[in-house]
Backbone as JSON Lines, residues from 0, in Angstrom:
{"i":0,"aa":"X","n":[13.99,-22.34,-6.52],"ca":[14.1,-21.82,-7.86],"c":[14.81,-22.82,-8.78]}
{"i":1,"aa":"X","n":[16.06,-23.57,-8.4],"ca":[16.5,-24.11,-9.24],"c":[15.91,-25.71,-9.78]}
{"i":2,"aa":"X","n":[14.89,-25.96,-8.31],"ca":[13.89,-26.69,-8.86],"c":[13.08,-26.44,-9.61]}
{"i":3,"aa":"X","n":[12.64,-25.38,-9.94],"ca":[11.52,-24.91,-10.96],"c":[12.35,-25.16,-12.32]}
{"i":4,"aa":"X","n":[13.67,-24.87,-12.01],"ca":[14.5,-24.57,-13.43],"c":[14.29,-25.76,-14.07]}
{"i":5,"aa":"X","n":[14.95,-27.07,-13.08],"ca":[15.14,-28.24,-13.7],"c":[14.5,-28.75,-14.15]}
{"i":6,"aa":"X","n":[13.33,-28.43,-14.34],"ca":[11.97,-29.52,-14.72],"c":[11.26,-29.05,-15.81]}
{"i":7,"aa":"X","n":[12.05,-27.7,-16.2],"ca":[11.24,-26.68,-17.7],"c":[11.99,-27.5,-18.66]}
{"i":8,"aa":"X","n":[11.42,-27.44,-19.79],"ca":[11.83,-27.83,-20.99],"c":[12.92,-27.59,-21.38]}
{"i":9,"aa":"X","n":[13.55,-28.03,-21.99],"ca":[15.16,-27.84,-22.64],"c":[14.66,-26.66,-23.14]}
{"i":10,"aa":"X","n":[13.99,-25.73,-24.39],"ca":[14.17,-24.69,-24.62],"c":[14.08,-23.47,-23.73]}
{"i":11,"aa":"X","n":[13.88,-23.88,-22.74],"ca":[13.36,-23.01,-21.57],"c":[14.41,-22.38,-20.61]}
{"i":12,"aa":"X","n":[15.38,-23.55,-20.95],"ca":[16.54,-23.81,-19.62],"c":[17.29,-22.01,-19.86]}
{"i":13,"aa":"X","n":[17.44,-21.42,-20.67],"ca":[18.26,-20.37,-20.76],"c":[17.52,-19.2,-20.4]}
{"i":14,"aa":"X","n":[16.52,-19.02,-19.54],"ca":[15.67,-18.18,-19.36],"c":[16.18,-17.46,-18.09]}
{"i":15,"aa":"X","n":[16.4,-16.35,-18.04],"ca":[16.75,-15.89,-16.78],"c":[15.73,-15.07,-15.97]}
{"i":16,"aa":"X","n":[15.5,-15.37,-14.81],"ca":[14.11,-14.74,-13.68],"c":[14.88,-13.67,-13.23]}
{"i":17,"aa":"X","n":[14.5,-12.48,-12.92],"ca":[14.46,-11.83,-12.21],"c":[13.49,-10.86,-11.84]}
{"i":18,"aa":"X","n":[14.01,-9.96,-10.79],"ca":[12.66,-8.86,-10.05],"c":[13.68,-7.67,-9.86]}
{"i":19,"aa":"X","n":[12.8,-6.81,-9.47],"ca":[12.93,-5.15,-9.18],"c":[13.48,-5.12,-7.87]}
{"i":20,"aa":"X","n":[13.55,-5.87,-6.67],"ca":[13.85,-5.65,-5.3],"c":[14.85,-4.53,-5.4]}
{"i":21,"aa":"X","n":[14.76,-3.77,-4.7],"ca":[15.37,-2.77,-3.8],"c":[15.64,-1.57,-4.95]}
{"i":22,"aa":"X","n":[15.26,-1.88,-6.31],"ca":[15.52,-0.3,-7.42],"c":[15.06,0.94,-7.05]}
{"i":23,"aa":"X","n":[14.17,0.81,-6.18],"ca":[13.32,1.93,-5.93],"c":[13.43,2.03,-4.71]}
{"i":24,"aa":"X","n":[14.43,1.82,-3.7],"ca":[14.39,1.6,-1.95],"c":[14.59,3.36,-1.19]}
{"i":25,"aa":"X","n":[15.76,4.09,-2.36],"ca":[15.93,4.67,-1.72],"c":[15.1,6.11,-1.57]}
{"i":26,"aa":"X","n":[14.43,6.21,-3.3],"ca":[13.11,6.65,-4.13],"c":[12.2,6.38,-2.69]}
{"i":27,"aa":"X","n":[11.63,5.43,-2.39],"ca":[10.35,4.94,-1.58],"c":[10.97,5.71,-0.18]}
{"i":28,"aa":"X","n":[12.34,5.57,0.56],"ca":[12.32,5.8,1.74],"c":[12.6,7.66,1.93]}
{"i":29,"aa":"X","n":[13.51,8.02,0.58],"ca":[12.9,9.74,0.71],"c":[11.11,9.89,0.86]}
{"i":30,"aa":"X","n":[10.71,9.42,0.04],"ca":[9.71,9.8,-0.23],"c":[8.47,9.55,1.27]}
{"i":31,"aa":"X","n":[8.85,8.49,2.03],"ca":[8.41,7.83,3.29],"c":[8.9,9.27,4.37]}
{"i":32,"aa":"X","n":[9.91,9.37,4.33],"ca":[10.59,10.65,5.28],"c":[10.14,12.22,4.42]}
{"i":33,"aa":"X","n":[9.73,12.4,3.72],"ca":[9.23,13.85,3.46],"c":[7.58,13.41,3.6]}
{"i":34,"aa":"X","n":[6.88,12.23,3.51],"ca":[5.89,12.45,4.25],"c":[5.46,12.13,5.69]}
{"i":35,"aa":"X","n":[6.65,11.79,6.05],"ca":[6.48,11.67,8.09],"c":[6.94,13.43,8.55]}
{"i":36,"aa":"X","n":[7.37,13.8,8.08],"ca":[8.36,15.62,8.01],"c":[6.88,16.24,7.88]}
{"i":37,"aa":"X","n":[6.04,15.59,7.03],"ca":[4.93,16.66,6.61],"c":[3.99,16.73,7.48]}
{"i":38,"aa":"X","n":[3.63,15.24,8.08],"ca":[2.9,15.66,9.12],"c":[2.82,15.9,10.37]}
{"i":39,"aa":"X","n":[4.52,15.67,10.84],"ca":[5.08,16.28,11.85],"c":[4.94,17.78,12.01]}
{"i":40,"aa":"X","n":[5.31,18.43,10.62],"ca":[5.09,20.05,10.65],"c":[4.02,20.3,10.2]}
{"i":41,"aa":"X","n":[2.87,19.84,9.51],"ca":[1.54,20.11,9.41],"c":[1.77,20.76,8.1]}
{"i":42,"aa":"X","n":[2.73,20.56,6.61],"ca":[3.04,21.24,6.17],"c":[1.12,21.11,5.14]}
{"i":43,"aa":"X","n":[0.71,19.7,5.15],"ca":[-0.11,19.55,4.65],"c":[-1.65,20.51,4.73]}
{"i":44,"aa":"X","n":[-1.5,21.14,5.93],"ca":[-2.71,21.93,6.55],"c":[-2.13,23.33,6.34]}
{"i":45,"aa":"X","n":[-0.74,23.62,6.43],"ca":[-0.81,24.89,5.77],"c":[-0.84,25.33,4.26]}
{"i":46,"aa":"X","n":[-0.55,24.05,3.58],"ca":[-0.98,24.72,2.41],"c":[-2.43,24.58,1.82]}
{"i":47,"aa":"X","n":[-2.98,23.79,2.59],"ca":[-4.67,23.51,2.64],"c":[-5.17,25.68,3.03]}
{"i":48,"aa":"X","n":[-4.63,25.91,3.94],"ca":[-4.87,27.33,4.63],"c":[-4.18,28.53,3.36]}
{"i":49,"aa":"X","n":[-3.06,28.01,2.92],"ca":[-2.78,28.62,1.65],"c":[-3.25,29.05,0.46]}
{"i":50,"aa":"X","n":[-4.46,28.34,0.28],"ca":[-5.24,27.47,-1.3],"c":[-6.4,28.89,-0.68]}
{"i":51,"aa":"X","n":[-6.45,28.82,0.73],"ca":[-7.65,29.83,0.98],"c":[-7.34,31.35,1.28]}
{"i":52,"aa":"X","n":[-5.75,31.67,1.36],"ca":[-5.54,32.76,1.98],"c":[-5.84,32.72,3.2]}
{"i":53,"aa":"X","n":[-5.8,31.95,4.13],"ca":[-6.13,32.16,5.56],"c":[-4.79,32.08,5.94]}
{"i":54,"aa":"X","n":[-4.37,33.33,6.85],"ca":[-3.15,33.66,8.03],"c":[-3.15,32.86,8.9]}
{"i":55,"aa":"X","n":[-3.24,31.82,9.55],"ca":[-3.21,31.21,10.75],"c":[-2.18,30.36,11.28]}
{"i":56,"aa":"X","n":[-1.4,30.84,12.43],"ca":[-0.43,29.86,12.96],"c":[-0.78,28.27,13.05]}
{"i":57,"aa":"X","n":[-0.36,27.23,13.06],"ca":[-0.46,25.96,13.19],"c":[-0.18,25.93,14.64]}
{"i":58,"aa":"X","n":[-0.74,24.64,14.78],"ca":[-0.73,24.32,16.71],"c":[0.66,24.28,17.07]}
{"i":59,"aa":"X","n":[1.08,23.5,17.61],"ca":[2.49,23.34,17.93],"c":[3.27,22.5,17.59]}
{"i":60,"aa":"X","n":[3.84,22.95,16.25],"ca":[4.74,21.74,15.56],"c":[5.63,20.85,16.02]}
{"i":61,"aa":"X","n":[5.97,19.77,16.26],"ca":[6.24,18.94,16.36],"c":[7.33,18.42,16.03]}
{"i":62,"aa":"X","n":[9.05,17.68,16.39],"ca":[9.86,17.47,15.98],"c":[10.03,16.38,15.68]}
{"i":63,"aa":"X","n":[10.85,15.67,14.83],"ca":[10.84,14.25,13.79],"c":[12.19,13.58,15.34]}
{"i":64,"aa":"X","n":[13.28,14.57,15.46],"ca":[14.02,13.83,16.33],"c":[13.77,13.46,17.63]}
{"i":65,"aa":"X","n":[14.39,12.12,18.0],"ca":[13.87,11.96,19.1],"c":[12.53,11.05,19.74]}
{"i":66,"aa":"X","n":[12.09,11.17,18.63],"ca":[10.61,10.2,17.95],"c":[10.69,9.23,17.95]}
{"i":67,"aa":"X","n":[9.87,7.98,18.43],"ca":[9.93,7.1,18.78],"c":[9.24,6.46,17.19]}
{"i":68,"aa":"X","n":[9.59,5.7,16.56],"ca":[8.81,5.4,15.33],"c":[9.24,3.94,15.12]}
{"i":69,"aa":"X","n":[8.07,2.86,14.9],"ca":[7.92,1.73,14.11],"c":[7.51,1.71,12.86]}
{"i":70,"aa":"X","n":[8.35,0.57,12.73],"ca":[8.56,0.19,10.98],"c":[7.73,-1.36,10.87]}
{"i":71,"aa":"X","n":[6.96,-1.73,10.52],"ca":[6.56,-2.98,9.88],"c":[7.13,-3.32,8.82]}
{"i":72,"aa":"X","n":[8.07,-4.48,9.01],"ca":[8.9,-4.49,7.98],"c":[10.04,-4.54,7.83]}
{"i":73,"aa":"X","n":[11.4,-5.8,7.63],"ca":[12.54,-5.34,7.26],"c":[13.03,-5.65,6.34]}
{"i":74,"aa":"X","n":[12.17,-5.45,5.48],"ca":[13.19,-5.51,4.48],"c":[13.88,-4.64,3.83]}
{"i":75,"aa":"X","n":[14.32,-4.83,2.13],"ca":[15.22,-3.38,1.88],"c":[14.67,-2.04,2.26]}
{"i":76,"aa":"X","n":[13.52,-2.09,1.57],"ca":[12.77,-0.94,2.06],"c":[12.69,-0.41,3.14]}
{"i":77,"aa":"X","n":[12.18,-0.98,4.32],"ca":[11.96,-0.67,5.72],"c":[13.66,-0.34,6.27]}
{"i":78,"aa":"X","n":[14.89,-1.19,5.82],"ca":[16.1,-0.78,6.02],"c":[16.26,0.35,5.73]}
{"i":79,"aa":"X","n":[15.93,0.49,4.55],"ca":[16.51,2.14,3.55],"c":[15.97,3.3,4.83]}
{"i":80,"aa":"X","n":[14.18,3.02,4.85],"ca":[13.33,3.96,6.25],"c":[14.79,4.29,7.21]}
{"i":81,"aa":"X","n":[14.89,3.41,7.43],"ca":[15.49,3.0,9.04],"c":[16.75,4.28,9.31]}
{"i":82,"aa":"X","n":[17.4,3.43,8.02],"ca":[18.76,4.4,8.05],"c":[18.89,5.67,7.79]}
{"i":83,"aa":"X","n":[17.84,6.35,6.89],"ca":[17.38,7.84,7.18],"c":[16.79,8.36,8.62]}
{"i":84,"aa":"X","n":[15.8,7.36,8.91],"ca":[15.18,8.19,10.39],"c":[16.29,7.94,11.45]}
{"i":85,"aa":"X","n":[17.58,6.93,11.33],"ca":[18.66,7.33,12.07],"c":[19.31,8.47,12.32]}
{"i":86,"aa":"X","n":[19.57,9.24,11.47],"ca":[20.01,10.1,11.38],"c":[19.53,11.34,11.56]}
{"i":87,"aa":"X","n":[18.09,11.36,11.66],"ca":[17.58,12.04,12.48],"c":[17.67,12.15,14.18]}
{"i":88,"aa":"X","n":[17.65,11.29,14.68],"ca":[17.87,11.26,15.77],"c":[16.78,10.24,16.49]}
{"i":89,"aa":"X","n":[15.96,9.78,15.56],"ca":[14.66,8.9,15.81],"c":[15.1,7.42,16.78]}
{"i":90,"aa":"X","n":[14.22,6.71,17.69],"ca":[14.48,5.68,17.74],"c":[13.26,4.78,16.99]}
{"i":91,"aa":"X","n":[13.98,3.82,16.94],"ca":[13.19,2.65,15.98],"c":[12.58,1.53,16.14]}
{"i":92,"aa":"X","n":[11.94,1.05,16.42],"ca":[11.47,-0.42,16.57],"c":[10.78,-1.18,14.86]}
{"i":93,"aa":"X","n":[11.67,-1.83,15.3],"ca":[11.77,-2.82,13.89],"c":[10.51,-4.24,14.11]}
{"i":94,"aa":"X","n":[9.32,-3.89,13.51],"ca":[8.57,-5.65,13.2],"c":[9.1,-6.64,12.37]}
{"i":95,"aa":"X","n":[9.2,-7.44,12.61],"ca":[10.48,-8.86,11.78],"c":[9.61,-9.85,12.12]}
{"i":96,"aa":"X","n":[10.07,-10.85,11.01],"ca":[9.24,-12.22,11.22],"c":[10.99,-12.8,11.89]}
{"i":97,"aa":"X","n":[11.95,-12.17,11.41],"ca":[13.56,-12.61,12.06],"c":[14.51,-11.01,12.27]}
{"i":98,"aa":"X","n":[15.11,-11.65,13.61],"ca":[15.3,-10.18,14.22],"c":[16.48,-10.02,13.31]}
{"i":99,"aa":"X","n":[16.38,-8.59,13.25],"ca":[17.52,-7.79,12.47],"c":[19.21,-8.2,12.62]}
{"i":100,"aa":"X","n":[20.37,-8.39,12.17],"ca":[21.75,-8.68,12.49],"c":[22.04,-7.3,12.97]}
{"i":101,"aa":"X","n":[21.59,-6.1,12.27],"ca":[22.25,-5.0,12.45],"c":[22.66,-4.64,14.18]}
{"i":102,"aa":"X","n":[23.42,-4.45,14.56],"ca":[24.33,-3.94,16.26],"c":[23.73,-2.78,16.45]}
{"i":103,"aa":"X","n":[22.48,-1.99,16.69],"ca":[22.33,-0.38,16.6],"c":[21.6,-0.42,18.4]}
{"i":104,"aa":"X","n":[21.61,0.14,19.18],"ca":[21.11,0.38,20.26],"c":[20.01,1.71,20.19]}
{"i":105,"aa":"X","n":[19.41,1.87,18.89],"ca":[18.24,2.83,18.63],"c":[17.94,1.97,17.74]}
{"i":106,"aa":"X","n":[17.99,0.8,17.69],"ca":[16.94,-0.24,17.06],"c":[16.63,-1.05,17.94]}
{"i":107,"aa":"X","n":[15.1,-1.71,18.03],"ca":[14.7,-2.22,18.91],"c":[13.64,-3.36,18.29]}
{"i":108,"aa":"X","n":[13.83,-4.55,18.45],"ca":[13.36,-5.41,17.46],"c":[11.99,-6.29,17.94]}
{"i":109,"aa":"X","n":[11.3,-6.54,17.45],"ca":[10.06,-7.17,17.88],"c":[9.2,-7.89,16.97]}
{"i":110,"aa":"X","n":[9.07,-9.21,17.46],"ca":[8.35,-10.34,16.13],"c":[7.09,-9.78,15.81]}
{"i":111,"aa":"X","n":[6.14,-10.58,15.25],"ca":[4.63,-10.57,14.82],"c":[4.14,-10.62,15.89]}
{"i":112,"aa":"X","n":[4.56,-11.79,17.09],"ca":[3.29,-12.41,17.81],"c":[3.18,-11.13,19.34]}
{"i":113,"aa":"X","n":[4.6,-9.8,19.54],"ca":[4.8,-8.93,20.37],"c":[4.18,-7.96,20.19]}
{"i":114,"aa":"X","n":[4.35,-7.25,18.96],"ca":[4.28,-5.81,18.29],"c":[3.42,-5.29,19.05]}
{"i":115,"aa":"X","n":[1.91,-5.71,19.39],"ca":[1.12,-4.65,19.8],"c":[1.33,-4.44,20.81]}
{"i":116,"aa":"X","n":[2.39,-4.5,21.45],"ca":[2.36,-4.21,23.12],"c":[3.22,-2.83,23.19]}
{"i":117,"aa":"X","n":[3.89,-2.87,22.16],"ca":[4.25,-1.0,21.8],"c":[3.65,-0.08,21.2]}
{"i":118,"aa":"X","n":[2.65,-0.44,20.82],"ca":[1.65,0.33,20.19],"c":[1.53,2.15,20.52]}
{"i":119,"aa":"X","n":[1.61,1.95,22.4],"ca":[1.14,2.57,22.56],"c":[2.23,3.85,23.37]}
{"i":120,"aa":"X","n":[3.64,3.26,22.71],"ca":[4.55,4.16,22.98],"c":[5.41,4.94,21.8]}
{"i":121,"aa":"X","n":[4.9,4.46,20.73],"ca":[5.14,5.05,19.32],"c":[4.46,6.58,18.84]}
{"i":122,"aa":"X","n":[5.55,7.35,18.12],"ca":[4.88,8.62,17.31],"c":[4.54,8.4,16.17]}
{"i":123,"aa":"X","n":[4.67,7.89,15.72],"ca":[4.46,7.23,14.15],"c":[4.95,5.17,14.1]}
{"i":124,"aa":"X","n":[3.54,5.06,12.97],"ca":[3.86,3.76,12.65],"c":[4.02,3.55,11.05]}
{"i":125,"aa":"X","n":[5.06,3.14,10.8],"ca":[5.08,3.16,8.81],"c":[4.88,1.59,8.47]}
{"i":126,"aa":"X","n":[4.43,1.55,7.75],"ca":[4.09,0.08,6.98],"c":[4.77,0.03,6.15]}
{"i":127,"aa":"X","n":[5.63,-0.76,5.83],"ca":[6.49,-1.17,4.78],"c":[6.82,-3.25,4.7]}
{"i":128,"aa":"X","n":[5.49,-3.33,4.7],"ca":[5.43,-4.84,4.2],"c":[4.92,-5.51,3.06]}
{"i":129,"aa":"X","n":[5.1,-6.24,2.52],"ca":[4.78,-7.36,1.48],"c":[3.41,-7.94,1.62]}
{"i":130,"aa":"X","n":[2.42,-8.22,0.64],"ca":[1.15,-8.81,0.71],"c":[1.45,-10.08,1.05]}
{"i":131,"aa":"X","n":[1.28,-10.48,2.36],"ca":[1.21,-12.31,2.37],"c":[0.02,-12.96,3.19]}
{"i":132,"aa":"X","n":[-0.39,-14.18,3.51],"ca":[-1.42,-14.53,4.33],"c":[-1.05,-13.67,5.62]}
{"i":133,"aa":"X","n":[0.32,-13.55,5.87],"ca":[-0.06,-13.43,7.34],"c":[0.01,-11.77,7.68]}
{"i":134,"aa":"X","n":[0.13,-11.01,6.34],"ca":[-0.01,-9.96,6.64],"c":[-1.21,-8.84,6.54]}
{"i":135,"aa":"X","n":[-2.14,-9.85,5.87],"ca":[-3.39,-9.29,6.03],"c":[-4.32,-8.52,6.73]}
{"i":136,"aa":"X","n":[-4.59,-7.92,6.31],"ca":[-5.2,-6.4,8.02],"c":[-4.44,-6.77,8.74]}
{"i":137,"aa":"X","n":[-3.06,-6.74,8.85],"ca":[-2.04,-6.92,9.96],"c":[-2.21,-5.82,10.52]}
{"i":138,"aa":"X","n":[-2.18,-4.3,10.1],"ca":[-2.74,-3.12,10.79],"c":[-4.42,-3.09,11.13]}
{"i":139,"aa":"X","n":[-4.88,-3.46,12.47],"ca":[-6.65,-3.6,11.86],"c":[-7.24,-2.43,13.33]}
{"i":140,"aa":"X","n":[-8.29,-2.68,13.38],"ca":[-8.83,-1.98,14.63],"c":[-7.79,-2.23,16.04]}
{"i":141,"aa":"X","n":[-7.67,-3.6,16.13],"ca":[-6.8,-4.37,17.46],"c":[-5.58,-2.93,17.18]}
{"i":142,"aa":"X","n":[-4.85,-3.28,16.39],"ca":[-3.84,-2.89,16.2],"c":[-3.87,-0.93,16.44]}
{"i":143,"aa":"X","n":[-4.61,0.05,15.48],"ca":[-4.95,1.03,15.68],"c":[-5.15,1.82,16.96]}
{"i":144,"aa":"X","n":[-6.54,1.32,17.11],"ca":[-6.85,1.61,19.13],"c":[-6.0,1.49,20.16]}
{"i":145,"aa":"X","n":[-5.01,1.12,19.77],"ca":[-3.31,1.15,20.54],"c":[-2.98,2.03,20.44]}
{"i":146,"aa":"X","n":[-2.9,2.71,19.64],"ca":[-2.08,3.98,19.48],"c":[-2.63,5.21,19.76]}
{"i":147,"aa":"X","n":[-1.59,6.0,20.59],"ca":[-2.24,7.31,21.14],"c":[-2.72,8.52,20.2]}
{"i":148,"aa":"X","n":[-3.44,9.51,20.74],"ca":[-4.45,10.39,19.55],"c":[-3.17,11.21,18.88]}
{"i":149,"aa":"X","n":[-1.73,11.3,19.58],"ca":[-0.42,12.2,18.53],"c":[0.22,11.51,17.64]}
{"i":150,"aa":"X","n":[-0.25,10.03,17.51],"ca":[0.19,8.68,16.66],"c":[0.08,9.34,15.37]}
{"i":151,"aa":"X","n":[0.88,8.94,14.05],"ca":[1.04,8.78,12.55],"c":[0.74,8.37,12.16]}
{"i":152,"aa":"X","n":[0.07,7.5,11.32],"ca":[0.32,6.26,10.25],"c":[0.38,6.76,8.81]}
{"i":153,"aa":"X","n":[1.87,5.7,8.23],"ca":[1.98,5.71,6.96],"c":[2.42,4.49,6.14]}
{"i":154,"aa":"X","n":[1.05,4.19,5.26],"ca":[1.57,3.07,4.57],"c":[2.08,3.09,3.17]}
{"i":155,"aa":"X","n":[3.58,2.49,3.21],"ca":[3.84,2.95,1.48],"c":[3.98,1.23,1.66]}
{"i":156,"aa":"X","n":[3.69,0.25,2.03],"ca":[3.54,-1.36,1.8],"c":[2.39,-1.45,0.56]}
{"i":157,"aa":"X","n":[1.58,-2.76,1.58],"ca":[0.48,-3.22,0.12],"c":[-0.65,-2.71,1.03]}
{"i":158,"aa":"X","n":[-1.5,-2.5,0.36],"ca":[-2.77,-1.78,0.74],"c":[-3.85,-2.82,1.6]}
{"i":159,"aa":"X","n":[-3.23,-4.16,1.2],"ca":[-4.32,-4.8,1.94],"c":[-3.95,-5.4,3.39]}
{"i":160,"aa":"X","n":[-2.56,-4.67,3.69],"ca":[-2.11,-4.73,5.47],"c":[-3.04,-3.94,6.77]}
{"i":161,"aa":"X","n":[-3.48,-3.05,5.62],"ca":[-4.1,-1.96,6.53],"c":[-5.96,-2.16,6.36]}
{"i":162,"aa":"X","n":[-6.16,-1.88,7.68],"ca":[-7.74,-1.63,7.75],"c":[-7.85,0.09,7.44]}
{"i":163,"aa":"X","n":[-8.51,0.4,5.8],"ca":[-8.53,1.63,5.22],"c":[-9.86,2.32,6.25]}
{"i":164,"aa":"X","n":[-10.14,1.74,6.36],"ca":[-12.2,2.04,7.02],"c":[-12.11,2.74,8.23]}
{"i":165,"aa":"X","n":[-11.02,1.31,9.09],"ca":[-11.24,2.02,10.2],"c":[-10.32,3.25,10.51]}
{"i":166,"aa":"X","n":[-8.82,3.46,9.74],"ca":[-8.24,4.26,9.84],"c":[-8.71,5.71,9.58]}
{"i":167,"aa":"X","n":[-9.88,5.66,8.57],"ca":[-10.51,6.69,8.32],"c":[-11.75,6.88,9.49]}
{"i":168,"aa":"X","n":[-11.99,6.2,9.93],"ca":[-12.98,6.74,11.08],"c":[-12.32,7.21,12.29]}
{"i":169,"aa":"X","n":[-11.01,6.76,12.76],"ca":[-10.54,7.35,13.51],"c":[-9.81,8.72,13.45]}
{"i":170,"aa":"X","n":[-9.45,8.86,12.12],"ca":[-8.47,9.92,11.79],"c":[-10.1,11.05,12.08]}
{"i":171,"aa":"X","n":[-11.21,10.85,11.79],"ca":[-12.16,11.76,11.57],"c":[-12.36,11.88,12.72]}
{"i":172,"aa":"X","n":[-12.71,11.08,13.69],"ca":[-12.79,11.3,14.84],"c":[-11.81,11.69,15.81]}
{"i":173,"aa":"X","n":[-10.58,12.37,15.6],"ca":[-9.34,12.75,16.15],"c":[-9.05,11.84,17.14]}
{"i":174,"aa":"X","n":[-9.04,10.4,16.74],"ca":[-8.24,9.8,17.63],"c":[-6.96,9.66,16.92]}
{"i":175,"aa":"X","n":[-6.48,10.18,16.12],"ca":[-5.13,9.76,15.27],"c":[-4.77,11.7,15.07]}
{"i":176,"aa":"X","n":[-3.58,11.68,15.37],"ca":[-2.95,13.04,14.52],"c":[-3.1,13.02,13.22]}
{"i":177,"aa":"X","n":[-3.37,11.92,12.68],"ca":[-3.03,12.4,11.06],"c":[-2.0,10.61,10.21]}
{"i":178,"aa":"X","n":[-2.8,10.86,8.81],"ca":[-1.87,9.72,8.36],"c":[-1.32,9.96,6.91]}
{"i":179,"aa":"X","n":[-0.55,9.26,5.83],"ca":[-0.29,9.59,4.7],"c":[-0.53,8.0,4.04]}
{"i":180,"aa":"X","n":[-0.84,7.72,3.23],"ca":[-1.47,6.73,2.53],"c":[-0.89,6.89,0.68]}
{"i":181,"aa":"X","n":[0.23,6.01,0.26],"ca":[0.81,5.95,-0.47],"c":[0.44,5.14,-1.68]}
{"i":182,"aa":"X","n":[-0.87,4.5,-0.89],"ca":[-0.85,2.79,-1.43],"c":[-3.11,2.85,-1.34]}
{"i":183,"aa":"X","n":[-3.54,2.82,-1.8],"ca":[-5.05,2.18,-1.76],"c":[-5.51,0.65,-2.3]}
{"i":184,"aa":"X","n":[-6.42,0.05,-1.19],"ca":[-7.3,-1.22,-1.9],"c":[-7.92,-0.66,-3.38]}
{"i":185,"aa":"X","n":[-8.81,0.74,-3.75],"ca":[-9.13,0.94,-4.77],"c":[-8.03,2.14,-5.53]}
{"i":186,"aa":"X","n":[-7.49,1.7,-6.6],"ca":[-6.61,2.59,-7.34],"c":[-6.77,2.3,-8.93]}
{"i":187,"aa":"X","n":[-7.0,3.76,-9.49],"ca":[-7.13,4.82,-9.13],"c":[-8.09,5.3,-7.69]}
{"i":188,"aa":"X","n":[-8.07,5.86,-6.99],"ca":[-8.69,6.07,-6.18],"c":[-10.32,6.64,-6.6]}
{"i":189,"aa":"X","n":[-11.06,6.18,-6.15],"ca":[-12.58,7.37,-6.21],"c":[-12.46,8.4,-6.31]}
{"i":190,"aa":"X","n":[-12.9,9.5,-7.27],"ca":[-13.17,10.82,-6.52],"c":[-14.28,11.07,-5.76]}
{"i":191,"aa":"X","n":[-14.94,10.74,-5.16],"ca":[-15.81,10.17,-3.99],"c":[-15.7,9.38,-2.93]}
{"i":192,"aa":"X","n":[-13.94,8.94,-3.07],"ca":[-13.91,7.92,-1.72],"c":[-13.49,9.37,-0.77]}
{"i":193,"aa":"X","n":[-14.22,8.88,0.55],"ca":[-13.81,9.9,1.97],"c":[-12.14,10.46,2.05]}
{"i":194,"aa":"X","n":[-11.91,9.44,1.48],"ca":[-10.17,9.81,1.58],"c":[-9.94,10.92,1.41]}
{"i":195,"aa":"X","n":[-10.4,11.85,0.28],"ca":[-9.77,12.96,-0.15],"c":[-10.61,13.75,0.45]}
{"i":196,"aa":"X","n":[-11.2,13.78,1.15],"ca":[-12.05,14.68,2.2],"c":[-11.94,15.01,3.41]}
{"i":197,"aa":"X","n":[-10.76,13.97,4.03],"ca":[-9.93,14.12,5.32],"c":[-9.03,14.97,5.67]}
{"i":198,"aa":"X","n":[-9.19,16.15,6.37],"ca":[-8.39,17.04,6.24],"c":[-6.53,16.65,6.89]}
{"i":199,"aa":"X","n":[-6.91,15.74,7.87],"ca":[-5.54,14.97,8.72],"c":[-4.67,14.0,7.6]}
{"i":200,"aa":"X","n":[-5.51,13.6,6.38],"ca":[-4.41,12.43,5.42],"c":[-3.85,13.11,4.8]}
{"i":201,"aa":"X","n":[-3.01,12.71,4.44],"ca":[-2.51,12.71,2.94],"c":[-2.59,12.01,1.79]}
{"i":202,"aa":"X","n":[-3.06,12.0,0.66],"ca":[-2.99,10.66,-0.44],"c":[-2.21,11.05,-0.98]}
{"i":203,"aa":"X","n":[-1.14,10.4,-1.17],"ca":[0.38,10.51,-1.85],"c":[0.14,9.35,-3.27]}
């Protein structure tokens, strides 16, 4: 940065850069934890059953503690996640391009080139990463088909981490419990994209 500075024009020099990082961390990580809560308790399908007047118990709800859940992601955001689903009682596995400083023994840390080898011991996976080359369909089929049919997914990251296509073919085909989707490649969304026709998502 301060190379960029030095080389602007003298009228330029008094210009101050900044960004938004972390204004909205703790906004994004409520909002991340009342939709992992929702589809843990299916709150989304009972009020789908609500809209119709239908009486019907839900299968067997499901508890948030205790839950094994990955985060893609550490930064503020994925921190903010972290330290709420602590307190639930959750354990955590953290994706890092550099492992976490934090001392927690319900954090469990794992680079890019590991991750999928837990795939398949996770209740939920949340996306909370940054658009970069290397994060591109970083969530893709490879990644998905890992995860067992009581698996989560929720991405409040950038939309283009995730394979939208295939997540929707699996969620239809009940290989996924269910996902919440914060973030779309097309936004405004279609009112014709499948999305809103999935009874297991959520579009937040």
């Amino acid at each position: 940065m301060d190379l960029i500075l030095n080389h602007l024009p003298d009228n330029f020099q008094n210009i101050r850069i900044t960004n938004a990082r972390g204004v909205y961390d703790d906004e994004m990580a409520e909002h991340t934890i009342a939709l992992l809560l929702s589809l843990f308790r299916e709150l989304h399908l009972i009020r789908d059953r609500q809209a119709i007047a239908c009486w019907q118990r839900s299968h067997l709800l499901r508890t948030i503690g205790n839950s094994t859940i990955m985060i893609l992601g550490w930064g503020s955001l994925g921190k903010a996640i972290s330290k709420k689903l602590l307190a639930f009682g959750c354990k955590i596995i953290v994706v890092s391009t550099t492992e976490p400083s934090e001392n927690n023994t319900y954090v469990k840390w794992l680079s890019h080139q590991n991750w999928h080898r837990e795939l398949a011991t996770i209740d939920a996976l949340i996306i909370a990463l940054p658009s970069t080359p290397i994060t591109q369909l970083m969530v893709n089929r490879s990644a998905l088909t890992k995860l067992l049919p009581h698996a989560f997914v929720i991405n409040v990251g950038r939309p283009n981490v995730l394979d939208e296509q295939v997540l929707y073919e699996m969620l239809q085909q009940q290989k996924l419990a269910g996902a919440a989707l914060d973030v779309f490649s097309d936004e405004p969304l279609d009112p014709n994209n499948i999305a809103w026709k999935i009874p297991n998502l959520i579009v937040s």
